């Protein structure tokens, strides 16, 4: 592999940055937006660190022009953002709020005017609270509500948006939202979690067709968070636990989407908590996709006794996640070998570190730069091994509301000074922009013939 990272990737490789509505927009009560489960959850004492909420967040709602100018400065090909369902249908279904659609209309136009391709995620966890009050994702009716929402958005933006991601990380939305309760809506029930996961997947499958019909240019995918789960050494209990975790975290989502079935070993373990699958559900869930989005940050190693193992030689991020770029490579190769995935985008990858703004106003983040370089190199290795990876999105463009951690974790390549909301591009921003420029130069016809 060439030393120069920029020359590894094919000319058409897409460089992007990713965000999500609740994490950046703020303006939570403006222009007719309804309440979301994250508004309710973060307003509940004890749920989010230091009581942080998304009420203001990065104020992207008002500052999107300035932010898109920064994306342009970075030289990005694509920007991944999500739509807040409660801005579009404040009660979850029925009444459409035009002001909400208008906002995303402006964002899309501003991106296109700057030559940046929008990658739109329909659901990045901010369910309208009104739907949660009627059962949330545990209820099958929420699938119909999601289809209604997908239709409304696709009709409005589909003439200009070509890339659609139905859901972001259904595993986290279901297990953390309905199983462990660490995320909104904060329920704690195994069978609620599996029902929620199933309905998220079903709503994905149904929405694929809706998007293709309503948005003529649509190429459609879903984003899963996948990680490599490894057993340390030959310990049998470690291998068994690793297989179990891989089943729940990875195969539980990949198998229905790409094979039309849930993994039998996980179904057996679930017993009575297995999801309420009806006839035709798995056929809908396995509707062929144009691409798969992959979010990956770290790996999991299981040691003796089936306990997670800490690697004393490794660097850990501020989330306490091990820096392990080979894990992303392993995930990508597996998607080709075991699931024959046609096209992959890495839709999130990045790192939180405790960034500090110096007296000179600058933010230097060499750890993040190293992290990104290592992981992008791993993506390059996968591309060279013939895995069909078409693009890479750094998480995240801006420091933002990191769910139950509030504002305490900074993932951005742009620092957000929360008291003033000033944006300060970090060292990693300049490094990433430089990589993108060098890639373009290496890929230009002049460079190839010259
Ligand atoms: C992913 C989420 C994203 C962000 C990163 C750090 O699980 O999709 O919103 O919180 O983790």
Short mmCIF file of N, CA and C in Angstrom, two decimals, residues 51-112:
data_model
loop_
_atom_site.label_atom_id
_atom_site.label_comp_id
_atom_site.label_asym_id
_atom_site.label_seq_id
_atom_site.Cartn_x
_atom_site.Cartn_y
_atom_site.Cartn_z
N UNK A 51 -27.48 17.30 33.52
CA UNK A 51 -28.77 17.86 33.11
C UNK A 51 -28.76 18.54 31.76
N UNK A 52 -27.74 18.27 30.94
CA UNK A 52 -27.68 18.89 29.60
C UNK A 52 -28.87 18.47 28.75
N UNK A 53 -29.29 19.36 27.86
CA UNK A 53 -30.38 19.05 26.92
C UNK A 53 -30.02 19.57 25.53
N UNK A 54 -30.84 19.23 24.56
CA UNK A 54 -30.62 19.69 23.19
C UNK A 54 -31.37 20.97 22.85
N UNK A 55 -31.79 21.69 23.87
CA UNK A 55 -32.59 22.89 23.64
C UNK A 55 -31.88 23.90 22.73
N UNK A 56 -30.59 24.09 22.96
CA UNK A 56 -29.81 25.01 22.12
C UNK A 56 -28.80 24.24 21.26
N UNK A 57 -28.17 23.24 21.85
CA UNK A 57 -27.14 22.43 21.17
C UNK A 57 -26.14 23.34 20.46
N UNK A 58 -25.87 23.10 19.18
CA UNK A 58 -24.91 23.94 18.44
C UNK A 58 -25.64 25.05 17.70
N UNK A 59 -26.96 25.11 17.88
CA UNK A 59 -27.77 26.12 17.20
C UNK A 59 -27.63 26.04 15.67
N UNK A 60 -27.43 24.84 15.18
CA UNK A 60 -27.32 24.64 13.73
C UNK A 60 -28.57 25.17 13.01
N UNK A 61 -29.69 25.12 13.70
CA UNK A 61 -30.95 25.57 13.09
C UNK A 61 -30.82 27.01 12.57
N UNK A 62 -30.09 27.82 13.33
CA UNK A 62 -29.92 29.22 12.89
C UNK A 62 -28.59 29.47 12.19
N UNK A 63 -27.63 28.58 12.42
CA UNK A 63 -26.28 28.85 11.91
C UNK A 63 -25.89 27.94 10.76
N UNK A 64 -26.86 27.29 10.13
CA UNK A 64 -26.50 26.29 9.12
C UNK A 64 -25.73 26.88 7.96
N UNK A 65 -25.99 28.15 7.64
CA UNK A 65 -25.26 28.74 6.49
C UNK A 65 -23.78 28.85 6.80
N UNK A 66 -23.51 29.36 8.00
CA UNK A 66 -22.12 29.51 8.45
C UNK A 66 -21.45 28.12 8.51
N UNK A 67 -22.17 27.13 8.98
CA UNK A 67 -21.61 25.78 9.09
C UNK A 67 -21.37 25.16 7.72
N UNK A 68 -22.27 25.40 6.81
CA UNK A 68 -22.08 24.85 5.46
C UNK A 68 -20.90 25.55 4.78
N UNK A 69 -20.69 26.82 5.11
CA UNK A 69 -19.50 27.50 4.57
C UNK A 69 -18.23 26.81 5.07
N UNK A 70 -18.26 26.36 6.32
CA UNK A 70 -17.10 25.62 6.85
C UNK A 70 -16.91 24.27 6.16
N UNK A 71 -18.04 23.62 5.87
CA UNK A 71 -17.95 22.34 5.14
C UNK A 71 -17.29 22.57 3.79
N UNK A 72 -17.66 23.67 3.20
CA UNK A 72 -17.09 24.02 1.90
C UNK A 72 -15.59 24.28 2.01
N UNK A 73 -15.23 25.00 3.07
CA UNK A 73 -13.81 25.29 3.29
C UNK A 73 -13.02 23.98 3.44
N UNK A 74 -13.66 23.02 4.10
CA UNK A 74 -13.02 21.72 4.31
C UNK A 74 -12.88 20.96 3.00
N UNK A 75 -13.71 21.30 2.04
CA UNK A 75 -13.65 20.64 0.73
C UNK A 75 -14.41 19.33 0.66
N UNK A 76 -15.41 19.19 1.53
CA UNK A 76 -16.15 17.93 1.57
C UNK A 76 -16.98 17.67 0.31
N UNK A 77 -17.14 16.38 -0.01
CA UNK A 77 -18.03 15.98 -1.08
C UNK A 77 -19.46 15.83 -0.57
N UNK A 78 -19.61 15.44 0.70
CA UNK A 78 -20.93 15.07 1.18
C UNK A 78 -21.10 15.42 2.66
N UNK A 79 -22.35 15.68 3.03
CA UNK A 79 -22.67 15.99 4.42
C UNK A 79 -23.83 15.10 4.83
N UNK A 80 -23.63 14.36 5.92
CA UNK A 80 -24.69 13.50 6.44
C UNK A 80 -25.36 14.21 7.60
N UNK A 81 -26.67 14.40 7.50
CA UNK A 81 -27.42 15.00 8.60
C UNK A 81 -28.74 14.26 8.71
N UNK A 82 -29.42 14.45 9.83
CA UNK A 82 -30.70 13.75 9.95
C UNK A 82 -31.83 14.76 10.07
N UNK A 83 -33.02 14.27 9.77
CA UNK A 83 -34.23 15.10 9.84
C UNK A 83 -34.91 14.82 11.16
N UNK A 84 -35.35 15.89 11.81
CA UNK A 84 -36.07 15.72 13.08
C UNK A 84 -37.54 15.46 12.74
N UNK A 85 -37.95 14.24 12.94
CA UNK A 85 -39.35 13.84 12.65
C UNK A 85 -40.34 14.80 13.32
N UNK A 86 -40.13 15.22 14.59
CA UNK A 86 -41.12 16.11 15.22
C UNK A 86 -41.17 17.52 14.63
N UNK A 87 -40.19 17.88 13.78
CA UNK A 87 -40.35 19.16 13.07
C UNK A 87 -41.33 18.99 11.91
N UNK A 88 -41.37 17.78 11.35
CA UNK A 88 -42.17 17.54 10.14
C UNK A 88 -43.61 17.16 10.51
N UNK A 89 -43.74 16.24 11.46
CA UNK A 89 -45.06 15.81 11.94
C UNK A 89 -45.03 15.92 13.45
N UNK A 90 -45.40 17.10 13.97
CA UNK A 90 -45.23 17.36 15.41
C UNK A 90 -45.96 16.35 16.30
N UNK A 91 -47.05 15.77 15.79
CA UNK A 91 -47.76 14.75 16.58
C UNK A 91 -47.38 13.35 16.12
N UNK A 92 -46.38 13.26 15.26
CA UNK A 92 -45.93 11.94 14.81
C UNK A 92 -46.61 11.48 13.53
N UNK A 93 -47.89 11.81 13.40
CA UNK A 93 -48.65 11.44 12.20
C UNK A 93 -49.62 12.57 11.91
N UNK A 94 -50.22 12.51 10.72
CA UNK A 94 -51.32 13.44 10.43
C UNK A 94 -50.87 14.81 9.95
N UNK A 95 -50.93 15.79 10.85
CA UNK A 95 -50.68 17.18 10.46
C UNK A 95 -49.20 17.42 10.11
N UNK A 96 -48.99 17.95 8.90
CA UNK A 96 -47.62 18.24 8.45
C UNK A 96 -47.28 19.69 8.76
N UNK A 97 -46.11 19.91 9.33
CA UNK A 97 -45.67 21.26 9.67
C UNK A 97 -44.75 21.79 8.56
N UNK A 98 -45.31 22.65 7.73
CA UNK A 98 -44.55 23.13 6.56
C UNK A 98 -43.26 23.82 6.96
N UNK A 99 -43.28 24.55 8.08
CA UNK A 99 -42.08 25.28 8.49
C UNK A 99 -40.92 24.31 8.73
N UNK A 100 -41.22 23.12 9.22
CA UNK A 100 -40.17 22.12 9.44
C UNK A 100 -39.59 21.65 8.12
N UNK A 101 -40.47 21.36 7.16
CA UNK A 101 -39.98 20.95 5.84
C UNK A 101 -39.17 22.07 5.20
N UNK A 102 -39.63 23.31 5.39
CA UNK A 102 -38.93 24.45 4.79
C UNK A 102 -37.48 24.53 5.27
N UNK A 103 -37.28 24.23 6.55
CA UNK A 103 -35.92 24.30 7.09
C UNK A 103 -35.00 23.35 6.34
N UNK A 104 -35.43 22.09 6.18
CA UNK A 104 -34.56 21.11 5.50
C UNK A 104 -34.42 21.42 4.01
N UNK A 105 -35.45 22.02 3.46
CA UNK A 105 -35.38 22.49 2.09
C UNK A 105 -34.23 23.50 1.93
N UNK A 106 -34.15 24.43 2.88
CA UNK A 106 -33.09 25.44 2.82
C UNK A 106 -31.72 24.80 3.01
N UNK A 107 -31.64 23.85 3.94
CA UNK A 107 -30.34 23.19 4.19
C UNK A 107 -29.89 22.45 2.92
N UNK A 108 -30.81 21.72 2.30
CA UNK A 108 -30.45 20.96 1.09
C UNK A 108 -30.01 21.92 -0.01
N UNK A 109 -30.75 23.00 -0.20
CA UNK A 109 -30.38 23.95 -1.27
C UNK A 109 -29.02 24.59 -1.00
N UNK A 110 -28.79 24.91 0.27
CA UNK A 110 -27.51 25.54 0.62
C UNK A 110 -26.35 24.55 0.36
N UNK A 111 -26.55 23.30 0.69
CA UNK A 111 -25.52 22.29 0.43
C UNK A 111 -25.26 22.19 -1.06
N UNK A 112 -26.33 22.06 -1.84
CA UNK A 112 -26.16 21.88 -3.28
C UNK A 112 -25.50 23.11 -3.91
#
